[in-house]
Each structure stands twice: as structure tokens, then as C-alpha cells.
mmCIF file of C-alpha atoms in Angstrom:
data_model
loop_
_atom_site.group_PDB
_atom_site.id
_atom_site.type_symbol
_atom_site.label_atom_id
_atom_site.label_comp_id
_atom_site.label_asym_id
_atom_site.label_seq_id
_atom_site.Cartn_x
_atom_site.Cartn_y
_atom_site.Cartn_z
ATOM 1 C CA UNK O 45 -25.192 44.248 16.602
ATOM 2 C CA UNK O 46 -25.922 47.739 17.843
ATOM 3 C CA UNK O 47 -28.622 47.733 15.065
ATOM 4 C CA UNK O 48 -30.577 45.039 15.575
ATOM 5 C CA UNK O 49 -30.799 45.689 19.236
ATOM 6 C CA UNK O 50 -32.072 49.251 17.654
ATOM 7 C CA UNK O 51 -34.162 46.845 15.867
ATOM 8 C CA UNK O 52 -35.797 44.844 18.785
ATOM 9 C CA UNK O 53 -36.374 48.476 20.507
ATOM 10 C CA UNK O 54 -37.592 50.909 17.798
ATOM 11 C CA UNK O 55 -40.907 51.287 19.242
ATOM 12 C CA UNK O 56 -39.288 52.284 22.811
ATOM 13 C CA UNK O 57 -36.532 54.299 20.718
ATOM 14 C CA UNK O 58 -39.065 55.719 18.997
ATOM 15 C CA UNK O 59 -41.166 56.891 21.686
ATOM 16 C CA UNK O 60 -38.204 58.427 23.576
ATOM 17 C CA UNK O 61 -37.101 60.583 20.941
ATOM 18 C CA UNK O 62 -40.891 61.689 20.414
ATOM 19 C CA UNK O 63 -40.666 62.724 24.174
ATOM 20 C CA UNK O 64 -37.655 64.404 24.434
ATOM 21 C CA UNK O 65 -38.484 66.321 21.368
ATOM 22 C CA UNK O 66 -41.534 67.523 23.020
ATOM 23 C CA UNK O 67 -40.168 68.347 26.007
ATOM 24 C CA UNK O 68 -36.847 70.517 24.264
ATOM 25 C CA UNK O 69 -39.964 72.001 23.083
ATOM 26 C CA UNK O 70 -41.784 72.523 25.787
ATOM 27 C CA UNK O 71 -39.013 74.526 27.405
ATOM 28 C CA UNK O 72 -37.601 76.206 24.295
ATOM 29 C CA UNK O 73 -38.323 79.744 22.480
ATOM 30 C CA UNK O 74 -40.844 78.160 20.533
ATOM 31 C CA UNK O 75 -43.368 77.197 23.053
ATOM 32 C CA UNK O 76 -44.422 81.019 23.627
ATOM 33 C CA UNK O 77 -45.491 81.618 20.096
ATOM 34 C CA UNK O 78 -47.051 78.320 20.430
ATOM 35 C CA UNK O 79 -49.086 79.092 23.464
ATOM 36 C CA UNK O 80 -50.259 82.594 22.009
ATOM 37 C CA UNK O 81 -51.014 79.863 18.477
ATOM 38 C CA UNK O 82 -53.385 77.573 20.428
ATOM 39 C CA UNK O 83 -55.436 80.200 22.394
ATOM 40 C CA UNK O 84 -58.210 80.401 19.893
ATOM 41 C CA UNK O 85 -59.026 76.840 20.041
ATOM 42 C CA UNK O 86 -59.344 77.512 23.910
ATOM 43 C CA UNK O 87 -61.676 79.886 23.442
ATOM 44 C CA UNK O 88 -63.349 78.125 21.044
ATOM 45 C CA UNK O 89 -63.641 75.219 23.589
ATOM 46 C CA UNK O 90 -66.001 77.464 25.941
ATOM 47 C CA UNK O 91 -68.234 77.903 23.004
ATOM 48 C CA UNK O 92 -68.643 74.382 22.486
ATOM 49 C CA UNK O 93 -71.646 72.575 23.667
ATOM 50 C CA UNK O 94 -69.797 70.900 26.228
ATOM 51 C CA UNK O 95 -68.282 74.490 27.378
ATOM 52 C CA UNK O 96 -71.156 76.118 28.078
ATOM 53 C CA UNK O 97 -73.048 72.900 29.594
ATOM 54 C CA UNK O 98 -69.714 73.307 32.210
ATOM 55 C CA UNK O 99 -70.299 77.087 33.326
ATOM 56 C CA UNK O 100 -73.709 76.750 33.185
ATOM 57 C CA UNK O 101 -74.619 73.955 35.279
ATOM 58 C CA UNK O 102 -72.005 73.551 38.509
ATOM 59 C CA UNK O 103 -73.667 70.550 39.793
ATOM 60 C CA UNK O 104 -73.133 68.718 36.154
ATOM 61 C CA UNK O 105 -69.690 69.843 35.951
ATOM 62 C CA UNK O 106 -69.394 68.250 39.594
ATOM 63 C CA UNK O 107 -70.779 65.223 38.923
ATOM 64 C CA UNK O 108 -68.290 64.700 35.934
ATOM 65 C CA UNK O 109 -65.493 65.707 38.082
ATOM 66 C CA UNK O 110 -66.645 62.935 40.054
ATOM 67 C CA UNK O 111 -66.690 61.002 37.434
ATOM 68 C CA UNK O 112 -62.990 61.832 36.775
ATOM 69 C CA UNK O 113 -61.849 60.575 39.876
ATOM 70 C CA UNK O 114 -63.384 57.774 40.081
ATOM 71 C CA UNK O 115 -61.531 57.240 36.675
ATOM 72 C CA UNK O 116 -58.677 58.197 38.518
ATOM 73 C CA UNK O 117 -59.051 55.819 41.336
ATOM 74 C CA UNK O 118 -59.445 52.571 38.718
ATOM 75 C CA UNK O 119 -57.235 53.875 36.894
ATOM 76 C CA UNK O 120 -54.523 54.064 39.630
ATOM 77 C CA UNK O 121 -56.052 50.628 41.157
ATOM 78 C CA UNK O 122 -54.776 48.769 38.226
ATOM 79 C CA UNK O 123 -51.359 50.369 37.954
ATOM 80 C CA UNK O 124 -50.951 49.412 41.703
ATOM 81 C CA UNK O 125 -52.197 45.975 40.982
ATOM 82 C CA UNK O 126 -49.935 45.546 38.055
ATOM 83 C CA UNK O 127 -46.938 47.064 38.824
ATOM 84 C CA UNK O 128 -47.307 45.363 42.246
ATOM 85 C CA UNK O 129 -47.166 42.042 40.876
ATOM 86 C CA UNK O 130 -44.368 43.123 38.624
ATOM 87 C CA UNK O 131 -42.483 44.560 41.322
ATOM 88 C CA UNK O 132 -42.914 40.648 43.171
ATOM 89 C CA UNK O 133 -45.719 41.869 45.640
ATOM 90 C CA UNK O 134 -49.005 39.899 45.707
ATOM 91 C CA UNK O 135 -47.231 36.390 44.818
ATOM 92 C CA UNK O 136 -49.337 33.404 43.791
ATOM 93 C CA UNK O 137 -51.456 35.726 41.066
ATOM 94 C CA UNK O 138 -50.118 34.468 37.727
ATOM 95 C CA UNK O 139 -48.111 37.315 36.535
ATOM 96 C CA UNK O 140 -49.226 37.131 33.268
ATOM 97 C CA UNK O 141 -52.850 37.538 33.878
ATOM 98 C CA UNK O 142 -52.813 40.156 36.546
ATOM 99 C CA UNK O 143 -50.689 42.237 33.520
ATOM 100 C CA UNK O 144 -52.932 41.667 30.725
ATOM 101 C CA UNK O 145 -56.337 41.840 32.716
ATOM 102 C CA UNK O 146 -54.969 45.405 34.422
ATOM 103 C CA UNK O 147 -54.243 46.800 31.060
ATOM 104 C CA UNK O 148 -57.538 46.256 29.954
ATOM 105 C CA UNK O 149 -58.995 47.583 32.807
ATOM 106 C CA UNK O 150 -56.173 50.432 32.840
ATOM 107 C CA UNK O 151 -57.139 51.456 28.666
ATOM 108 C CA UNK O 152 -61.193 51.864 29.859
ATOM 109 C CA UNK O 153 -60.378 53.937 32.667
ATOM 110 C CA UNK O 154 -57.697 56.125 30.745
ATOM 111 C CA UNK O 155 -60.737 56.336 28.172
ATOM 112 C CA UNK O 156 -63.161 57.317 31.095
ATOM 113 C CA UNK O 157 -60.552 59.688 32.344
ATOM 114 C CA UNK O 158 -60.247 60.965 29.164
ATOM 115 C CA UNK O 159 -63.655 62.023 28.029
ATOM 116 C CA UNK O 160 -64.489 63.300 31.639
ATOM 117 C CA UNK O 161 -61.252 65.652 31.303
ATOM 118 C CA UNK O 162 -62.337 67.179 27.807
ATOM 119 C CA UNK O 163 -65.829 68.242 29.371
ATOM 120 C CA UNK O 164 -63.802 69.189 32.255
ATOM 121 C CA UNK O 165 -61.054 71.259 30.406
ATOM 122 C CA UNK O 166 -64.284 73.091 27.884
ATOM 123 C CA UNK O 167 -66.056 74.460 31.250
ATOM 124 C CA UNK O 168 -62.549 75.795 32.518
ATOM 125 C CA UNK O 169 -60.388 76.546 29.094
ATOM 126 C CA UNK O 170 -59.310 79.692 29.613
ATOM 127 C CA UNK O 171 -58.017 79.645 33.192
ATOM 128 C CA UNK O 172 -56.579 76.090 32.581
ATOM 129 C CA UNK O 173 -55.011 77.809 29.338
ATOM 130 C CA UNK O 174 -53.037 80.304 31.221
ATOM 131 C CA UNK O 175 -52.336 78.007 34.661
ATOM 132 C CA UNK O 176 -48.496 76.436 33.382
ATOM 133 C CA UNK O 177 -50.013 73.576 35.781
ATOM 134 C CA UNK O 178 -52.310 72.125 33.440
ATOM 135 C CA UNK O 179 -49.345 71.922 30.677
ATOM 136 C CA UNK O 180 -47.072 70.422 33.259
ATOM 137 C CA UNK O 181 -50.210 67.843 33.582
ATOM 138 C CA UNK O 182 -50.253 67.319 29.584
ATOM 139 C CA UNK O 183 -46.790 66.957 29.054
ATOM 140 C CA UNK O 184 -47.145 64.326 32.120
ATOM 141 C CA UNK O 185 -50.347 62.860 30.485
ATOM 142 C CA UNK O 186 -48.455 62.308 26.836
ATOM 143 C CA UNK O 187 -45.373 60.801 28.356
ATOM 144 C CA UNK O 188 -47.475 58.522 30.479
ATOM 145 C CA UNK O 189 -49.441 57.220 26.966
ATOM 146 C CA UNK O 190 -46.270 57.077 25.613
ATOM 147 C CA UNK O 191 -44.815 54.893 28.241
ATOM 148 C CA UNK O 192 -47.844 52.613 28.432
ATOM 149 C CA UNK O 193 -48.899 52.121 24.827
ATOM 150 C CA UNK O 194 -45.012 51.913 23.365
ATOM 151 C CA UNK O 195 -42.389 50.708 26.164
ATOM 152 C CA UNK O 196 -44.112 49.310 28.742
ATOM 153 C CA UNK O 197 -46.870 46.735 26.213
ATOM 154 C CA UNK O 198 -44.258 45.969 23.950
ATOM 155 C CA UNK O 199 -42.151 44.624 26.469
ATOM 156 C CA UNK O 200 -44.854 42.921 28.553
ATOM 157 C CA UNK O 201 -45.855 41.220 25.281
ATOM 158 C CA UNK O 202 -42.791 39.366 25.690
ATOM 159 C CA UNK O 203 -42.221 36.374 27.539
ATOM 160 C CA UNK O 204 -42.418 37.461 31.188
ATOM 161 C CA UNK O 205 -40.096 34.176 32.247
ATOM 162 C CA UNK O 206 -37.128 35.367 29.532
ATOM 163 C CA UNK O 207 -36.907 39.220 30.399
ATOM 164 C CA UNK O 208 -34.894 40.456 33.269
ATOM 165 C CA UNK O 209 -36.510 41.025 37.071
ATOM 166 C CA UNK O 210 -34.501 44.109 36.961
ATOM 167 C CA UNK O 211 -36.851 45.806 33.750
ATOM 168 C CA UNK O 212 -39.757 44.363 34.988
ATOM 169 C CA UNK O 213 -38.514 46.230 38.428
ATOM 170 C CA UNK O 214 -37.473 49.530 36.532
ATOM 171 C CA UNK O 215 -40.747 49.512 34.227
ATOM 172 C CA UNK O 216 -43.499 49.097 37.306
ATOM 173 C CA UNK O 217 -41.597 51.913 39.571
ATOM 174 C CA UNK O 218 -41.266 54.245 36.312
ATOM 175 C CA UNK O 219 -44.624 53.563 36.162
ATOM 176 C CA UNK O 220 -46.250 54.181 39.488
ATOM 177 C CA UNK O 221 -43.805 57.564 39.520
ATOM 178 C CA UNK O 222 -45.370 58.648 35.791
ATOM 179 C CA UNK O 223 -48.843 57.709 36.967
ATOM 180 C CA UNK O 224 -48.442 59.368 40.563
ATOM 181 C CA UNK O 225 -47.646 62.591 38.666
ATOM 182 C CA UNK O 226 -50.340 62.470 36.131
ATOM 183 C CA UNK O 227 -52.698 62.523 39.303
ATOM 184 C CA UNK O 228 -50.461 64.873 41.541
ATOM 185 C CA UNK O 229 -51.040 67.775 38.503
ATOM 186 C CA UNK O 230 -54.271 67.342 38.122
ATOM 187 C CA UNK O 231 -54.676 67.525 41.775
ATOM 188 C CA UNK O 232 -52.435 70.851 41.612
ATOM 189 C CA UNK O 233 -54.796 72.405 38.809
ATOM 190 C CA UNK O 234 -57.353 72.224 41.856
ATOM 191 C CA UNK O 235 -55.056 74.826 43.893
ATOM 192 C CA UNK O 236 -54.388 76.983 40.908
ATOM 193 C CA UNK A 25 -79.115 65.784 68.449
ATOM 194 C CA UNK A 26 -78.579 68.652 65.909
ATOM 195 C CA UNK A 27 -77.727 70.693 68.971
ATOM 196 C CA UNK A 28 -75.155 68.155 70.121
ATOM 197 C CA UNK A 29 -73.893 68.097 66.769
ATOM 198 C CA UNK A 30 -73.378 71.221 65.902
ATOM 199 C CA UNK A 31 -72.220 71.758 69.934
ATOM 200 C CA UNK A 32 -69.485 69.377 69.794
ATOM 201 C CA UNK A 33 -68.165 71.332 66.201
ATOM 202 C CA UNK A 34 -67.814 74.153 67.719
ATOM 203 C CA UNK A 35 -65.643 73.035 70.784
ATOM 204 C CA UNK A 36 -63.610 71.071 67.705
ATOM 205 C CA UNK A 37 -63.681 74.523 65.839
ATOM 206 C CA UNK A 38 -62.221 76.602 68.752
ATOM 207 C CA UNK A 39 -59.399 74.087 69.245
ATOM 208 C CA UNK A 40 -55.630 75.308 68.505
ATOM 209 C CA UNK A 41 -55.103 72.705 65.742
ATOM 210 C CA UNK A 42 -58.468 72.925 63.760
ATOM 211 C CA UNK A 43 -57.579 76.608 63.617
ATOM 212 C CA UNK A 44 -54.113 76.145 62.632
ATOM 213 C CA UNK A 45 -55.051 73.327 59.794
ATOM 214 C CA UNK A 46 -57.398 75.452 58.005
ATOM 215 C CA UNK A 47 -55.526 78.644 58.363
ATOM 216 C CA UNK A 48 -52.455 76.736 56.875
ATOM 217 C CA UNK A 49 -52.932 76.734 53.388
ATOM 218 C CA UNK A 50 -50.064 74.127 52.439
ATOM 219 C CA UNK A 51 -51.139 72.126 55.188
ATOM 220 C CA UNK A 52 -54.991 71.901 54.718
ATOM 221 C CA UNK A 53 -53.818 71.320 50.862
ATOM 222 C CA UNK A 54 -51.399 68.671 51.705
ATOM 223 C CA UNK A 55 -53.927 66.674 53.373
ATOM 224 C CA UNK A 56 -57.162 67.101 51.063
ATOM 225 C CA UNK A 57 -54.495 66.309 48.053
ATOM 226 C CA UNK A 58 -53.536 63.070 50.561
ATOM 227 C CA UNK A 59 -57.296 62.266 50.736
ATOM 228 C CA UNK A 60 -58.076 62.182 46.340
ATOM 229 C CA UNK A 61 -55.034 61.078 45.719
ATOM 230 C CA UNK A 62 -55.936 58.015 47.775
ATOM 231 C CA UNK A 63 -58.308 56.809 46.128
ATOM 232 C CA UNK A 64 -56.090 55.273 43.633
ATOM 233 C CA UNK A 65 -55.237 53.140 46.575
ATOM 234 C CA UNK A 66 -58.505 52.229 48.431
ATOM 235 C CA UNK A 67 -61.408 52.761 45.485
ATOM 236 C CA UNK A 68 -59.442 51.831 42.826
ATOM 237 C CA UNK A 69 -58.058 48.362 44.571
ATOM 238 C CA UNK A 70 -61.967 48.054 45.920
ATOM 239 C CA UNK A 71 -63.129 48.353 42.134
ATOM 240 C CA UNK A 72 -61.263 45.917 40.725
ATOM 241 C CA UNK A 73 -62.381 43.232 43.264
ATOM 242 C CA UNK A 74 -66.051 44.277 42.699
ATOM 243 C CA UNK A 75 -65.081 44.126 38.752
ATOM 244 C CA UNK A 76 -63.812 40.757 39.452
ATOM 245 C CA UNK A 77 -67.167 39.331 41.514
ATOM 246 C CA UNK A 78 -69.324 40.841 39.310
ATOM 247 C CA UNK A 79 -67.515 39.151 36.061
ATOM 248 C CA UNK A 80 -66.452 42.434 34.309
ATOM 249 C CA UNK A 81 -62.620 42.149 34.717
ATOM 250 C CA UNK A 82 -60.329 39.481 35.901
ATOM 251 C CA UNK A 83 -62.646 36.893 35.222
ATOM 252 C CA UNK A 84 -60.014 33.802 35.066
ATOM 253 C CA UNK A 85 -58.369 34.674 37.884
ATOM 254 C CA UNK A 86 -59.198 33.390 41.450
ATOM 255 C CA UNK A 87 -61.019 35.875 42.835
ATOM 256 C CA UNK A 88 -60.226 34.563 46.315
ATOM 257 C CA UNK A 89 -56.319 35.190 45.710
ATOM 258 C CA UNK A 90 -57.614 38.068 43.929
ATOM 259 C CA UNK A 91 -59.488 39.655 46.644
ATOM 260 C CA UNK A 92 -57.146 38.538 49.661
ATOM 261 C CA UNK A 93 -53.616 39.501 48.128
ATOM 262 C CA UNK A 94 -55.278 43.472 47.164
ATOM 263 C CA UNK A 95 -56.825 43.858 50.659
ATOM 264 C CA UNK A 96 -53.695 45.170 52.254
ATOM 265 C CA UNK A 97 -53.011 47.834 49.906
ATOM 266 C CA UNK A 98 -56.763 48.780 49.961
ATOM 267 C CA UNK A 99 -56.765 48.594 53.576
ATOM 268 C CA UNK A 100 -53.808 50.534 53.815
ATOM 269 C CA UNK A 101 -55.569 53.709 51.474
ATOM 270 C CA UNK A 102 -58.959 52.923 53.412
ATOM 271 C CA UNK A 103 -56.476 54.072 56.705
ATOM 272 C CA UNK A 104 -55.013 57.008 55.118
ATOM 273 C CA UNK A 105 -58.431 58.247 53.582
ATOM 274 C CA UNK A 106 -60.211 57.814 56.806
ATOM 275 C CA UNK A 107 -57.629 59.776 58.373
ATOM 276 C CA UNK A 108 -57.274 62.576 56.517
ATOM 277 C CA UNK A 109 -60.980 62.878 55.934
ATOM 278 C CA UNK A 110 -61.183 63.063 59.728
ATOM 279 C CA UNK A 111 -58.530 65.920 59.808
ATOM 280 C CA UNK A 112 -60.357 67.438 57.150
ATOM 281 C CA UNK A 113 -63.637 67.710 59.287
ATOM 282 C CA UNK A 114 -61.782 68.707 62.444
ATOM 283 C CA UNK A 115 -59.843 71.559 59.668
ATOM 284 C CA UNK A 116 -63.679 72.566 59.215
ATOM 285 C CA UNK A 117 -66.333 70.849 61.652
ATOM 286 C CA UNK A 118 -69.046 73.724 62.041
ATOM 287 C CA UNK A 119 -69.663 73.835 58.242
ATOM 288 C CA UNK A 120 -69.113 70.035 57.573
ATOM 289 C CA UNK A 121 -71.563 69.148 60.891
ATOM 290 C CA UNK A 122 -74.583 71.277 58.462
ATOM 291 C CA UNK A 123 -72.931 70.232 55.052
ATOM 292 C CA UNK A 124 -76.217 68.260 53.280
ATOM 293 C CA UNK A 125 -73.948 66.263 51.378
ATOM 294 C CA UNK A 126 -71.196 65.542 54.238
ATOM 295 C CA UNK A 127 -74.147 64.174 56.383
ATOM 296 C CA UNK A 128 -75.248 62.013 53.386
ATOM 297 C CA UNK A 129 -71.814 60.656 52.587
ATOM 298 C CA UNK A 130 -71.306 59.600 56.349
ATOM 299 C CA UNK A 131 -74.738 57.712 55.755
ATOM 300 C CA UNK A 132 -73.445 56.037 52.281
ATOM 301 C CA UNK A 133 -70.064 55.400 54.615
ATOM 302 C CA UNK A 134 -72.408 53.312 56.974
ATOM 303 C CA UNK A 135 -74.114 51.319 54.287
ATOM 304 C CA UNK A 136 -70.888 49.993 52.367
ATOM 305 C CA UNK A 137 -69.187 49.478 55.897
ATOM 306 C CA UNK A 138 -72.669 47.443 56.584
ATOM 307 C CA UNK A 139 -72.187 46.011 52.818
ATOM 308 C CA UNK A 140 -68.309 44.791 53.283
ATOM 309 C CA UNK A 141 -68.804 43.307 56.207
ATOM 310 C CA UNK A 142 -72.192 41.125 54.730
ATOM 311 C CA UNK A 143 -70.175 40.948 51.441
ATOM 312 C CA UNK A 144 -66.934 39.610 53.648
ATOM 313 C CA UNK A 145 -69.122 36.497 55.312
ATOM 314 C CA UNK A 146 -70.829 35.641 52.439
ATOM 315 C CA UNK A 147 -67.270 35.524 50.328
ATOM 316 C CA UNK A 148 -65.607 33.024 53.434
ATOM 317 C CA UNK A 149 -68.559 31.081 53.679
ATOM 318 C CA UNK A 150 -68.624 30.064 49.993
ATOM 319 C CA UNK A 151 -65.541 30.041 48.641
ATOM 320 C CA UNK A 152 -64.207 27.573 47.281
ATOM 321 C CA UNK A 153 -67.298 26.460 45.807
ATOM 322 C CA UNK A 154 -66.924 29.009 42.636
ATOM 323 C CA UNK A 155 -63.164 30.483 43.184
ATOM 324 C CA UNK A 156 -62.963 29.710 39.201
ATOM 325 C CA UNK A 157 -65.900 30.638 37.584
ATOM 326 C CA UNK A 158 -66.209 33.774 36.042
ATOM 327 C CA UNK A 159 -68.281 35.367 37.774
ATOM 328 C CA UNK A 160 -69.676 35.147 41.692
ATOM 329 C CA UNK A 161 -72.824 33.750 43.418
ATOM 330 C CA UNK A 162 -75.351 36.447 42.740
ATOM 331 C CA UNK A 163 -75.609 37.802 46.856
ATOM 332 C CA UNK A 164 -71.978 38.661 46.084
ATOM 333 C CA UNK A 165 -72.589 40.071 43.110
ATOM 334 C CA UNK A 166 -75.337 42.335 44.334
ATOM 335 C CA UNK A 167 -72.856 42.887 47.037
ATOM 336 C CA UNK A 168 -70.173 44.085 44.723
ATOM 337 C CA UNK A 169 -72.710 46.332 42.631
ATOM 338 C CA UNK A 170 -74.504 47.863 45.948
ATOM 339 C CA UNK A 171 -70.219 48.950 46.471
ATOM 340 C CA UNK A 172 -69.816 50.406 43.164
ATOM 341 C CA UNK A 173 -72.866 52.440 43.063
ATOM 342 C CA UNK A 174 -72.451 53.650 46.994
ATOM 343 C CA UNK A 175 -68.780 54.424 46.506
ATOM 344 C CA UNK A 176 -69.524 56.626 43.057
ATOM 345 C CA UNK A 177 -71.915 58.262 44.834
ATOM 346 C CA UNK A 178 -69.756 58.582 48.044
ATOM 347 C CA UNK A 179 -66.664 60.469 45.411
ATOM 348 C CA UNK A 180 -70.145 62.631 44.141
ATOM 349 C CA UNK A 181 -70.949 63.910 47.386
ATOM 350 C CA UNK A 182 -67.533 64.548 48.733
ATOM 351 C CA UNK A 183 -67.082 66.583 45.169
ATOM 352 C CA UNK A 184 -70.706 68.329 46.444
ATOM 353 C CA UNK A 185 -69.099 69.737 49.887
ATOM 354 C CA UNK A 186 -66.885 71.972 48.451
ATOM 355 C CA UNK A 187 -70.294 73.816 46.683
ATOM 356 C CA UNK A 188 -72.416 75.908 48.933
ATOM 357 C CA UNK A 189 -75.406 75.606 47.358
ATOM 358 C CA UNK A 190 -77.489 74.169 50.436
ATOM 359 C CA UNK A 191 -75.165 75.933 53.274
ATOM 360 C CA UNK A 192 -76.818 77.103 56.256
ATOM 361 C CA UNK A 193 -75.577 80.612 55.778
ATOM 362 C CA UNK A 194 -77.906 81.279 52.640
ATOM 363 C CA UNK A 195 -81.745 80.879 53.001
ATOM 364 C CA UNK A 196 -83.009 77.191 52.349
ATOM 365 C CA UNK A 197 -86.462 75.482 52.684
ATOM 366 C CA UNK A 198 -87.349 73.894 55.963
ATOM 367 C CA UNK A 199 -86.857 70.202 54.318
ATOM 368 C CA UNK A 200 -82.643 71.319 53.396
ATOM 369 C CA UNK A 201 -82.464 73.028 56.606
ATOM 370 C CA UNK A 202 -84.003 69.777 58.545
ATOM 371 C CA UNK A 203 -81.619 67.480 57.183
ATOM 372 C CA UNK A 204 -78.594 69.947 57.084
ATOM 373 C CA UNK A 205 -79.455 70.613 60.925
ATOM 374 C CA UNK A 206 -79.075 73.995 60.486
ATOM 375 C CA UNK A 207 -78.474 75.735 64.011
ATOM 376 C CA UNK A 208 -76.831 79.309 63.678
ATOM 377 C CA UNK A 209 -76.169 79.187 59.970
ATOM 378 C CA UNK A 210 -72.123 78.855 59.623
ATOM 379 C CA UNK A 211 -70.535 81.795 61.347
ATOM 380 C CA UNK A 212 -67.598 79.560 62.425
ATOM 381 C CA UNK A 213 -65.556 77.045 59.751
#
């Protein structure tokens, strides 16, 4: 019994674990050799083509911030629109559509976010390197991805009508909090 | 009308609570923090509905349900952007009055307010007609585009104020310091 409920939730199991291994991590010993491990490729990300384009030209590196947030603003528009409707607000959109449509929308502006953030992250890699603000954001970032891509999909896949209010409930507030945080980092990296 | 301008942001500048919000740095960062992180509220509900008229995303859904049921919660961010990018001009008004780019994001502000309003008859006096189809009669689609490109460029130029390249305190050509309506450079916020 226990097992094949294991069974029906490996993917969420999976991705738990994965996260709470990374965050034991991330607040362990380990993580200062780490962060003294990974500096060269930070470094080696201002010498990078997209690096150097960064420092050298503000207003590009401005316009791709701008870029970012308007990522961030789709990006968040379809979380609110999905978890919304999952949370019963904006009744008389079919449920199923306004899920499946969002995601779509929600993977292109992750994507956007995404690239826009690397450029972002070569102009600025060895102040974001050393700001424990822009890990924070990561380790937000990677739980989010998780969430999306390996709890929340799997179980939206399902039949909408045959799983409980209540998850549907719990999975749209976990994700407006996980999503809200993603942005309230990055917004913090700003301050640093 | 520079003078008036730049008149009226100084009075704002010498008031108790301009000083108080820009001198606070929690509080000044509170409410710029408020204004971004908005945008997943207002731009990002505005998107999709322009995504949705223009075919791109949501395509077999109604885009009248669509569009009604997500203009709360977009009106609702529209509110709290306006009103924190209004405390953030009153935190700094002298430097914002002769900010190039503020002055050309208040004109972008005019044309999509102009735009919505257009876009919003045109939407109630045909729908019905095309609720279904995938994509909206082409005024609303040029509508929806004229929002996306006029909103990007809106997040560009608010991104732009924070730089100083064209500030009145540094020496510019006659044609920045024309439109900046440069008066006594910026020797107040």
C-alpha cells in the first residue's frame, strides 16, 4: 500500500529529496569549500563575451535588465492567472485550459527570464558571487523548477475533477509563495 | 512650463515627507521593491490579454471572459504601481521633473492610457462577434501590439532613470537639455 502510493508520487518524492539534499547542503560545512570551488567559473564568466558586453556597455546591460522584468512580469502574470483559477478565483474560465495555456506561457517566460539572467549574472559575477543574496535567489530559483516541472505538472496532468480542492488549494498558494520569493531575491540583489 | 515644472519639484522636494522617504533607506526600498514587484500583477495580467487578442496564447479561450475576469487583479497592480511610482517621484521630484527618460515614460503612460481606453470601446463594441476565434479583429490586435511594445519600452525607461547619463548636473547638448528641461542642473533630489 505504502508503496504504490510511493509509486503514484516518485516524481514529487523524488524531487523533495533532491531539495532537501541541496538545501542540508546549502547550510552545511561543505558549502564553503564549495563556494571557494566555483569562483573560477565566476571569473571566468566576466571574460566571456557576454561579460564584458555587460561592463562595457550600461545601457545594453539596462535594456536586458529590462528585458528581465518584463520576463518577470509574464512570468508572474501567469502564475497569478493559474493559481487564481486553481485557488477558485476567476470562475467560468475552464480550469483546464487556463492551467495548460499558463504553463506554456509560464515555460517561455522562465526561458526569457533565464537567458536575460545569464547575461545579467556575466556583467556582475563577481559581486553577485560574494552577495549570499544571489544564492538565497538560486536555491529559490531550483526549488521553484523543481516544484513546477515535477510536483506541480504531474499532478495537474491528472484529472482536475478527481483530485482534491484542498491540493489544488495547497499547490497554487505554495506556488505564488515560491514564485513571490524567486522575484523578492532578485529584487534584494538590487539593494546588495 | 519647464519653470513651473521644475518650480512645483522643488516645493514637493522641501516637503517633510519627500525628505523623510528618500532619506529612509528601508522605506524608499520598500516602496521601489512594491513598484517591480508589481508588475507581476499589472504587466504581466495586461500581457496575457494582449497575448490572447493578438492569437499568441490562450487562443481557445474566450477572450471576453478572458479579459474581464483578469481586469481586477490587473487593475488592482495598475493602483499599487501608480501609487508607489507617485511616492517615488515625490521621494525624488527635482531630479525626476529633468530625468529624459522619466519625462518620456510619462509620455508612453499617456499613449497606452489613450490606447486602453480606444482598445476598451472597440473590444465592447464587437464582442461577441469573434469571442471564439483565435485571434481578434485586427484594430484590436494593433491595439494589443501598440500595448506590448509601449509597455516594454515603458519597463526600459523606468530601468533608464536610475542611470545618469543625460542628468542635468553633467554637461549635455542643447537638444538633451531642451527636452530634460534643464533649469539649475539637480542641486536638490
Amino acid at each position: 500500500m505504502i508503496f504504490s502510493l510511493m509509486l503514484n508520487y516518485r516524481k514529487t518524492l523524488c524531487s523533495s529529496l533532491f531539495f532537501l539534499l541541496l538545501v542540508s547542503f546549502f547550510f552545511s560545512e561543505l558549502i564553503s569549500s564549495s563556494h571557494i570551488a566555483v569562483l573560477p567559473v565566476f571569473e571566468w564568466m566576466e571574460t566571456t563575451w557576454f561579460g564584458v558586453a555587460g561592463k562595457t556597455w550600461g545601457a545594453l546591460f539596462a535594456v536586458v535588465q529590462a528585458g528581465h522584468l518584463v520576463g518577470l512580469g509574464v512570468l508572474g502574470g501567469s502564475v497569478i492567472a493559474s493559481d487564481g483559477r486553481l485557488l477558485g478565483l476567476f470562475k467560468g474560465l475552464p480550469m483546464r485550459l487556463v492551467v495548460d495555456r499558463c504553463h506554456s506561457v509560464f515555460a517561455w517566460s522562465l526561458a526569457l527570464l533565464v537567458a536575460t539572467g545569464i547575461f545579467m549574472a556575466c556583467g556582475v559575477a563577481i559581486k553577485i558571487y560574494y552577495m549570499p543574496v544571489y544564492w538565497y535567489k538560486m536555491l529559490a530559483l531550483t526549488l521553484g523548477v523543481l516544484f513546477v516541472f515535477f510536483i506541480r505538472k504531474p499532478i495537474l496532468d491528472r484529472d482536475l475533477d478527481q483530485v482534491n480542492p484542498w491540493l489544488l488549494r495547497l499547490l497554487a498558494i505554495s506556488s505564488i509563495m515560491i514564485w513571490f520569493t524567486v522575484a523578492a531575491t532578485g529584487r534584494w540583489i538590487g539593494f546588495s | 512650463m519647464n519653470q513651473l515644472i521644475y518650480n512645483a519639484a522643488v516645493w514637493l522636494d522641501n516637503t517633510e515627507w519627500s525628505t523623510r522617504i528618500h532619506e529612509s533607506y528601508y522605506l524608499y526600498n520598500w516602496i521601489e521593491s512594491t513598484h517591480v514587484l508589481t508588475l507581476m500583477l499589472s504587466l504581466g495580467i495586461l500581457f496575457l490579454i494582449d497575448l490572447r487578442m493578438l492569437g499568441w496564447a490562450f487562443a481557445d479561450i474566450s477572450a471576453n471572459k478572458l479579459a474581464t475576469r483578469l481586469n481586477t487583479p490587473m487593475l488592482l497592480g495598475f493602483v499599487v504601481m501608480f501609487a508607489t511610482g507617485i511616492l517615488l517621484v515625490y521621494a525624488v521630484p527635482v531630479r525626476s521633473a529633468q530625468s529624459v527618460w522619466f519625462r518620456l515614460k510619462i509620455g508612453l503612460l499617456i499613449i497606452c492610457a489613450i490606447n486602453a481606453l480606444l482598445f476598451h470601446r472597440k473590444m465592447t463594441a464587437s464582442i461577441g462577434s469573434w469571442d471564439f476565434e483565435p485571434r481578434a479583429p485586427k484594430a484590436l490586435r494593433v491595439g494589443a501590439l501598440i500595448s506590448l511594445i509601449t509597455w516594454s519600452v515603458i519597463v526600459i525607461c523606468g530601468r533608464f532613470i536610475a542611470y545618469d547619463w543625460y542628468d542635468c548636473n553633467y554637461p549635455q547638448s542643447d537638444f538633451i537639455r531642451g527636452i530634460a528641461g534643464c533649469i539649475d542642473g539637480q542641486t536638490q533630489f
